[in-house]
Short mmCIF file of C-alpha atoms and ligand atoms in Angstrom, two decimals:
data_model
loop_
_atom_site.label_atom_id
_atom_site.label_comp_id
_atom_site.label_asym_id
_atom_site.label_seq_id
_atom_site.Cartn_x
_atom_site.Cartn_y
_atom_site.Cartn_z
CA MET A 1 -20.59 -3.05 17.71
CA ALA A 2 -19.08 0.26 16.58
CA ARG A 3 -18.21 0.49 12.91
CA LYS A 4 -14.59 -0.08 11.91
CA LYS A 5 -12.56 2.92 10.71
CA ILE A 6 -10.70 2.93 7.41
CA ALA A 7 -8.16 5.68 6.74
CA LEU A 8 -7.08 6.34 3.14
CA ILE A 9 -3.86 8.36 2.93
CA GLY A 10 -3.90 9.80 -0.57
CA ALA A 11 -7.24 10.85 -2.06
CA GLY A 12 -6.31 10.61 -5.71
CA ASN A 13 -7.39 8.14 -8.37
CA ILE A 14 -6.84 5.04 -6.29
CA GLY A 15 -7.80 6.71 -2.99
CA GLY A 16 -11.18 7.83 -4.30
CA THR A 17 -11.87 4.40 -5.78
CA LEU A 18 -10.86 2.74 -2.49
CA ALA A 19 -13.31 4.95 -0.63
CA HIS A 20 -16.14 4.10 -3.02
CA LEU A 21 -15.50 0.34 -2.84
CA ALA A 22 -15.16 0.35 0.98
CA ALA A 23 -18.42 2.31 1.28
CA GLN A 24 -20.30 0.01 -1.13
CA LYS A 25 -19.14 -2.99 0.93
CA GLU A 26 -19.95 -1.16 4.22
CA LEU A 27 -16.53 -2.07 5.59
CA GLY A 28 -16.71 0.83 8.03
CA ASP A 29 -16.48 4.61 8.33
CA ILE A 30 -13.97 6.17 5.95
CA VAL A 31 -11.55 9.06 6.33
CA LEU A 32 -9.87 10.37 3.19
CA PHE A 33 -6.60 12.23 3.86
CA ASP A 34 -4.58 14.29 1.40
CA VAL A 35 -2.18 17.22 1.44
CA VAL A 36 -4.20 19.02 -1.23
CA ASP A 37 -6.81 21.16 0.48
CA GLY A 38 -10.37 20.44 -0.67
CA VAL A 39 -9.78 17.23 -2.64
CA PRO A 40 -10.42 14.78 0.23
CA GLN A 41 -13.30 16.90 1.52
CA GLY A 42 -14.89 17.20 -1.92
CA LYS A 43 -14.56 13.51 -2.74
CA ALA A 44 -15.89 12.53 0.71
CA LEU A 45 -18.96 14.74 0.24
CA ASP A 46 -19.57 13.42 -3.28
CA LEU A 47 -19.16 9.78 -2.14
CA SER A 48 -21.50 10.35 0.81
CA GLN A 49 -24.15 11.33 -1.69
CA CYS A 50 -23.79 7.91 -3.36
CA GLY A 51 -25.15 6.36 -0.16
CA PRO A 52 -28.85 6.99 -0.78
CA VAL A 53 -28.57 5.79 -4.38
CA GLU A 54 -26.48 2.68 -3.71
CA GLY A 55 -27.94 1.90 -0.30
CA PHE A 56 -24.91 2.06 1.97
CA ASP A 57 -24.42 3.69 5.38
CA ALA A 58 -20.89 4.90 5.93
CA LYS A 59 -19.63 8.11 7.50
CA ILE A 60 -17.21 9.41 4.87
CA THR A 61 -15.09 12.42 5.74
CA GLY A 62 -12.16 14.24 4.15
CA THR A 63 -9.28 15.90 5.95
CA ASN A 64 -5.83 17.46 5.68
CA ASP A 65 -5.10 16.74 9.35
CA TYR A 66 -3.43 13.50 10.40
CA ALA A 67 -5.16 13.76 13.80
CA ASP A 68 -8.38 12.70 12.07
CA LEU A 69 -6.84 9.28 11.46
CA ALA A 70 -7.00 8.53 15.19
CA GLY A 71 -8.05 4.97 15.94
CA ALA A 72 -8.12 3.76 12.34
CA ASP A 73 -8.33 -0.04 12.07
CA VAL A 74 -7.04 -0.14 8.49
CA VAL A 75 -4.86 2.39 6.67
CA ILE A 76 -4.38 2.20 2.90
CA VAL A 77 -1.55 4.37 1.57
CA THR A 78 -1.54 5.73 -1.99
CA ALA A 79 0.09 9.06 -1.19
CA GLY A 80 2.74 10.10 -3.68
CA VAL A 81 3.05 10.57 -7.41
CA PRO A 82 2.16 8.00 -10.07
CA ARG A 83 4.06 7.21 -13.25
CA LYS A 84 3.77 9.07 -16.54
CA PRO A 85 4.62 7.45 -19.89
CA GLY A 86 8.32 6.73 -20.18
CA MET A 87 8.79 6.60 -16.38
CA SER A 88 9.66 3.41 -14.53
CA ARG A 89 8.22 2.70 -11.09
CA ASP A 90 11.76 3.13 -9.72
CA ASP A 91 11.85 6.73 -11.07
CA LEU A 92 9.29 7.61 -8.38
CA LEU A 93 11.56 6.55 -5.53
CA GLY A 94 13.12 9.90 -4.63
CA ILE A 95 9.81 11.76 -4.41
CA ASN A 96 7.72 9.03 -2.84
CA LEU A 97 10.28 8.06 -0.18
CA LYS A 98 9.92 11.53 1.36
CA VAL A 99 6.15 11.11 1.27
CA MET A 100 6.43 7.75 3.07
CA LYS A 101 8.42 9.46 5.86
CA ALA A 102 5.59 11.91 6.50
CA VAL A 103 2.95 9.19 6.18
CA GLY A 104 4.87 6.88 8.55
CA GLU A 105 5.00 9.63 11.18
CA GLY A 106 1.31 10.27 10.77
CA ILE A 107 0.47 6.61 11.32
CA LYS A 108 2.88 6.22 14.27
CA ASN A 109 1.36 9.24 16.02
CA ASN A 110 -2.32 8.61 15.33
CA CYS A 111 -3.15 4.96 14.54
CA PRO A 112 -0.25 2.67 15.55
CA ASP A 113 -2.58 -0.33 15.97
CA ALA A 114 -3.82 -0.23 12.36
CA PHE A 115 -3.23 -2.80 9.63
CA VAL A 116 -1.40 -0.82 6.97
CA ILE A 117 -1.60 -1.64 3.27
CA CYS A 118 0.88 0.26 1.12
CA ILE A 119 0.20 0.84 -2.58
CA THR A 120 2.60 3.69 -3.41
CA ASN A 121 5.32 2.86 -5.95
CA PRO A 122 8.04 1.67 -6.20
CA LEU A 123 5.98 -0.65 -4.02
CA ASP A 124 8.55 -3.10 -2.64
CA ALA A 125 10.79 -0.28 -1.42
CA MET A 126 7.98 2.00 -0.24
CA VAL A 127 6.34 -0.66 1.91
CA TRP A 128 9.73 -1.44 3.53
CA ALA A 129 10.37 2.28 4.16
CA LEU A 130 6.82 2.79 5.50
CA ARG A 131 7.37 0.02 8.04
CA GLU A 132 10.66 1.56 9.08
CA PHE A 133 9.22 5.08 9.39
CA SER A 134 6.01 3.99 11.15
CA GLY A 135 7.71 1.59 13.57
CA LEU A 136 4.74 -0.79 13.33
CA PRO A 137 5.33 -4.57 13.63
CA ALA A 138 6.19 -6.15 10.27
CA ASN A 139 3.05 -8.34 10.31
CA LYS A 140 0.88 -5.20 10.36
CA VAL A 141 2.47 -3.52 7.32
CA VAL A 142 2.03 -5.11 3.90
CA GLY A 143 2.26 -4.05 0.27
CA MET A 144 -0.42 -4.49 -2.39
CA ALA A 145 0.97 -5.69 -5.70
CA GLY A 146 0.64 -9.45 -6.01
CA VAL A 147 -3.17 -9.45 -5.88
CA LEU A 148 -3.18 -6.93 -8.76
CA ASP A 149 -0.48 -8.76 -10.75
CA SER A 150 -2.32 -12.06 -10.21
CA ALA A 151 -5.59 -10.42 -11.29
CA ARG A 152 -3.93 -9.29 -14.53
CA PHE A 153 -2.46 -12.79 -15.09
CA THR A 154 -5.89 -14.35 -14.35
CA THR A 155 -7.68 -12.00 -16.75
CA PHE A 156 -5.31 -12.75 -19.63
CA LEU A 157 -5.48 -16.54 -19.01
CA ALA A 158 -9.31 -16.45 -18.82
CA TRP A 159 -9.39 -14.63 -22.16
CA GLU A 160 -7.00 -17.20 -23.66
CA PHE A 161 -9.09 -20.18 -22.54
CA GLY A 162 -12.46 -18.50 -23.00
CA VAL A 163 -13.48 -19.34 -19.42
CA SER A 164 -14.85 -17.46 -16.42
CA VAL A 165 -12.29 -15.52 -14.42
CA ARG A 166 -13.82 -17.32 -11.41
CA ASP A 167 -12.32 -20.61 -12.59
CA VAL A 168 -8.78 -19.35 -13.06
CA ASN A 169 -6.35 -19.22 -10.14
CA THR A 170 -2.92 -17.71 -10.61
CA PHE A 171 0.23 -17.31 -8.61
CA VAL A 172 2.61 -14.36 -8.87
CA LEU A 173 5.75 -14.00 -6.73
CA GLY A 174 8.50 -11.44 -6.44
CA GLY A 175 8.66 -7.70 -6.79
CA HIS A 176 6.08 -5.44 -8.40
CA GLY A 177 8.19 -4.73 -11.41
CA ASP A 178 9.59 -6.25 -14.57
CA THR A 179 11.17 -8.97 -12.42
CA MET A 180 7.83 -10.23 -11.03
CA VAL A 181 7.41 -14.02 -11.26
CA PRO A 182 4.08 -15.32 -12.62
CA VAL A 183 4.35 -18.98 -11.55
CA VAL A 184 2.84 -20.99 -14.40
CA GLN A 185 3.04 -24.42 -12.73
CA TYR A 186 0.82 -23.25 -9.85
CA SER A 187 -1.62 -21.39 -12.05
CA THR A 188 -4.74 -23.42 -12.84
CA VAL A 189 -8.05 -23.46 -14.67
CA ASN A 190 -10.53 -25.24 -12.41
CA GLY A 191 -7.61 -27.01 -10.73
CA ILE A 192 -5.89 -28.07 -13.96
CA PRO A 193 -2.33 -26.63 -14.00
CA VAL A 194 -1.51 -24.51 -17.04
CA PRO A 195 1.38 -26.80 -18.09
CA ASP A 196 -1.15 -29.67 -18.35
CA LEU A 197 -3.44 -27.46 -20.44
CA ILE A 198 -0.52 -26.88 -22.81
CA LYS A 199 0.04 -30.67 -23.04
CA MET A 200 -3.71 -31.10 -23.68
CA GLY A 201 -3.32 -28.78 -26.68
CA LEU A 202 -5.67 -26.11 -25.25
CA THR A 203 -2.98 -23.46 -25.66
CA THR A 204 0.69 -23.23 -26.57
CA GLN A 205 3.84 -22.45 -24.63
CA GLU A 206 4.38 -19.41 -26.86
CA LYS A 207 0.94 -17.99 -26.00
CA ILE A 208 1.54 -18.55 -22.27
CA ASP A 209 4.98 -16.92 -22.52
CA ALA A 210 3.33 -13.90 -24.19
CA ILE A 211 0.72 -13.74 -21.40
CA VAL A 212 3.46 -13.85 -18.74
CA ALA A 213 5.25 -11.00 -20.53
CA ARG A 214 2.01 -8.98 -20.80
CA THR A 215 1.38 -9.51 -17.08
CA ARG A 216 4.88 -8.24 -16.21
CA SER A 217 4.27 -5.08 -18.25
CA GLY A 218 0.59 -4.82 -17.26
CA GLY A 219 1.09 -1.54 -15.42
CA GLY A 220 3.10 0.06 -18.20
CA GLU A 221 0.49 -0.96 -20.78
CA ILE A 222 -2.18 1.05 -18.94
CA VAL A 223 0.15 4.01 -18.26
CA GLY A 224 0.87 4.13 -22.00
CA LEU A 225 -2.85 4.19 -22.82
CA LEU A 226 -3.94 6.67 -20.12
CA LYS A 227 -0.91 8.95 -20.55
CA THR A 228 -1.97 11.01 -17.48
CA GLY A 229 -1.40 8.43 -14.73
CA SER A 230 -1.51 4.73 -13.90
CA ALA A 231 -4.10 2.03 -13.26
CA PHE A 232 -6.47 2.62 -10.36
CA TYR A 233 -9.63 0.48 -10.55
CA ALA A 234 -7.94 -2.94 -10.21
CA PRO A 235 -5.30 -1.67 -7.77
CA ALA A 236 -8.08 -0.36 -5.53
CA ALA A 237 -10.14 -3.55 -5.78
CA SER A 238 -7.01 -5.57 -4.92
CA ALA A 239 -6.23 -3.55 -1.79
CA ILE A 240 -9.86 -3.76 -0.64
CA ALA A 241 -9.67 -7.59 -0.86
CA MET A 242 -6.67 -7.46 1.50
CA ALA A 243 -8.42 -5.02 3.86
CA GLU A 244 -11.53 -7.23 3.93
CA ALA A 245 -9.39 -10.32 4.77
CA TYR A 246 -8.06 -8.43 7.81
CA LEU A 247 -11.34 -6.83 8.93
CA ASN A 248 -13.35 -10.06 8.60
CA ASP A 249 -10.56 -12.44 9.70
CA GLN A 250 -10.94 -14.37 6.45
CA LYS A 251 -7.55 -16.20 6.62
CA ARG A 252 -7.17 -15.59 2.86
CA ILE A 253 -4.05 -16.73 1.02
CA LEU A 254 -3.09 -13.70 -1.04
CA PRO A 255 0.15 -12.80 -2.86
CA SER A 256 1.46 -9.70 -1.08
CA ALA A 257 4.64 -7.71 -0.56
CA ALA A 258 5.30 -9.04 2.94
CA TYR A 259 8.19 -9.04 5.39
CA VAL A 260 10.23 -12.21 4.89
CA ASN A 261 12.91 -13.39 7.31
CA GLY A 262 14.20 -16.83 6.39
CA GLU A 263 11.47 -18.06 4.07
CA TYR A 264 12.51 -18.53 0.44
CA GLY A 265 16.11 -18.05 1.60
CA VAL A 266 15.40 -14.31 1.95
CA ASN A 267 16.18 -12.32 5.09
CA ASP A 268 14.89 -9.00 6.38
CA LEU A 269 13.23 -7.87 3.17
CA TYR A 270 9.78 -7.12 1.76
CA VAL A 271 9.05 -9.21 -1.33
CA GLY A 272 6.01 -10.64 -3.08
CA VAL A 273 5.09 -13.97 -1.55
CA PRO A 274 1.84 -15.82 -0.73
CA VAL A 275 0.70 -14.95 2.79
CA MET A 276 -2.27 -15.67 5.02
CA ILE A 277 -4.13 -12.47 5.96
CA GLY A 278 -6.54 -12.51 8.92
CA ALA A 279 -7.27 -10.51 12.07
CA GLY A 280 -3.61 -10.81 13.06
CA GLY A 281 -2.53 -9.07 9.87
CA VAL A 282 0.00 -11.12 7.93
CA GLU A 283 -0.40 -14.28 9.99
CA LYS A 284 1.82 -16.61 7.98
CA VAL A 285 4.23 -16.57 5.04
CA ILE A 286 3.42 -19.56 2.83
CA GLU A 287 6.58 -21.22 1.53
CA ILE A 288 6.03 -23.29 -1.59
CA GLU A 289 8.35 -25.53 -3.59
CA LEU A 290 9.62 -23.65 -6.65
CA ASP A 291 11.16 -25.18 -9.74
CA GLU A 292 14.62 -23.96 -10.69
CA GLU A 293 13.35 -21.36 -13.17
CA ALA A 294 10.87 -19.84 -10.70
CA ARG A 295 13.49 -19.84 -7.92
CA ASN A 296 16.04 -18.14 -10.18
CA ASN A 297 13.45 -15.56 -11.23
CA LEU A 298 12.53 -14.94 -7.58
CA ASN A 299 16.20 -14.40 -6.74
CA VAL A 300 16.50 -11.85 -9.58
CA SER A 301 13.45 -10.07 -8.18
CA VAL A 302 14.91 -10.09 -4.66
CA GLU A 303 18.16 -8.56 -5.92
CA ALA A 304 16.20 -5.82 -7.72
CA VAL A 305 14.35 -5.00 -4.48
CA LYS A 306 17.64 -4.93 -2.53
CA GLU A 307 19.01 -2.38 -5.01
CA LEU A 308 15.98 -0.15 -4.39
CA LEU A 309 16.64 -0.31 -0.62
CA VAL A 310 20.26 0.73 -1.15
CA ALA A 311 18.92 3.74 -3.08
CA CYS A 312 16.50 4.54 -0.23
CA LYS A 313 19.29 4.42 2.36
CA GLY A 314 21.37 6.70 0.12
CA ILE A 315 18.57 9.27 0.10
CA ASP A 316 17.58 8.98 3.77
CA PRO A 317 20.43 7.98 6.11
CA SER A 318 17.92 7.48 8.95
CA LEU A 319 16.84 4.24 7.22
O1 LIG B 401 0.13 -2.25 -7.66
C1 LIG B 401 0.58 -1.18 -7.22
N1 LIG B 401 1.09 -1.13 -5.98
C2 LIG B 401 0.53 0.07 -8.08
C3 LIG B 401 0.75 1.31 -7.27
C4 LIG B 401 -0.66 0.14 -8.93
C5 LIG B 401 -1.05 1.36 -9.45
C6 LIG B 401 -0.53 2.66 -8.94
N2 LIG B 401 0.57 2.54 -8.05
C7 LIG B 401 0.99 3.73 -7.31
O2 LIG B 401 -0.01 4.19 -6.39
C8 LIG B 401 1.30 4.93 -8.16
O3 LIG B 401 2.54 4.77 -8.83
C9 LIG B 401 1.34 6.01 -7.11
O4 LIG B 401 2.59 5.98 -6.45
C10 LIG B 401 0.26 5.57 -6.12
C11 LIG B 401 -1.01 6.37 -6.21
O5 LIG B 401 -1.53 6.29 -7.49
P1 LIG B 401 -2.77 7.25 -7.89
O6 LIG B 401 -3.15 6.92 -9.27
O7 LIG B 401 -3.83 7.20 -6.80
O8 LIG B 401 -2.06 8.68 -7.86
P2 LIG B 401 -2.80 10.12 -7.72
O9 LIG B 401 -4.15 10.07 -8.35
O10 LIG B 401 -1.78 11.13 -8.14
O11 LIG B 401 -3.02 10.24 -6.13
C12 LIG B 401 -1.94 10.41 -5.27
C13 LIG B 401 -2.42 11.35 -4.18
C14 LIG B 401 -2.68 12.79 -4.72
O12 LIG B 401 -4.01 13.16 -4.42
C15 LIG B 401 -1.67 13.65 -3.98
O13 LIG B 401 -2.15 14.92 -3.62
C16 LIG B 401 -1.45 12.80 -2.73
O14 LIG B 401 -1.40 11.47 -3.20
N3 LIG B 401 -0.21 13.12 -2.03
C17 LIG B 401 -0.11 13.04 -0.69
N4 LIG B 401 -1.02 12.64 0.22
C18 LIG B 401 -0.58 12.67 1.49
N5 LIG B 401 0.67 13.05 1.88
C19 LIG B 401 1.57 13.45 0.97
N6 LIG B 401 2.81 13.84 1.35
C20 LIG B 401 1.20 13.45 -0.40
N7 LIG B 401 1.85 13.77 -1.55
C21 LIG B 401 0.97 13.55 -2.54
#
């Protein structure tokens, strides 16, 4: 069986890390695309030379020509500009919306059957715009944020309880911003819900509240430390988990910025919800019971995403 083809649009910090992870996992042949001449080609050549050392076979190429994306099975989009200290994700909207228009055209014209994972910020608006511009079916265009936000929440909880990250399962809903909703009652350590762990005296409500707050500002914390850009190792690992679920039909339940039409009382919007990802792309939106606080927080997040879409339509009347 011919190898799958993975196209990475944006060959920057996340794009290069995506390429390395996909190659190490031998998910398929990899094409790195960027508008900067030389960067995708240089990174592709460098990554190819990892093959003999790490023991992977993958044809890794770099290009500045969208035609080289032809036939891609998976496309992961990081094209655009990242945050600098003092910038919010929403500040990127004007620049990155124009980038999504070009990227959407490139996908529509060269690989319309691909499963597209958007990473570019402000994520909830960019994934919606990318679907509009590309014209792909909504179940084949998804945003990566929830897997990263859940990974941050999981890491902080594992540190709090002094347990393996493998035994912590967390749930994050809503937008990829300050309004994201880490859902404590569905977050567990080896199946024990966090609220029960509080009752058992293994932590306190105050500590959990602080962890929720740190998760919400997890991106900003790294931007503040790096000063030159934003997180890229965990974002890349998170998107690769989603790509693998599609390529290997894993039916994984992953929090993702997915198209919702009716579930959670939300219509015609991309928002962070648990979905099943398999060979059909986003195969199902999982609707869970939310307590009043979580539902209110989700509604706040939905309103914040809607405001971003109004801004997008103000910039590009074709939307
Ligand atoms: O969880 C999440 N979704 C977020 C997303 C987590 C971390 C970072 N988040 C966002 O991903 C971040 O705010 C940015 O919007 C993207 C990409 O972050 P990255 O750190 O990879 O940015 P880089 O290193 O600047 O790479 C961006 C590349 C760079 O090489 C540019 O030349 C290229 O994008 N670029 C383009 N490629 C193709 N087409 C166009 N028009 C274009 N414009 C810039």
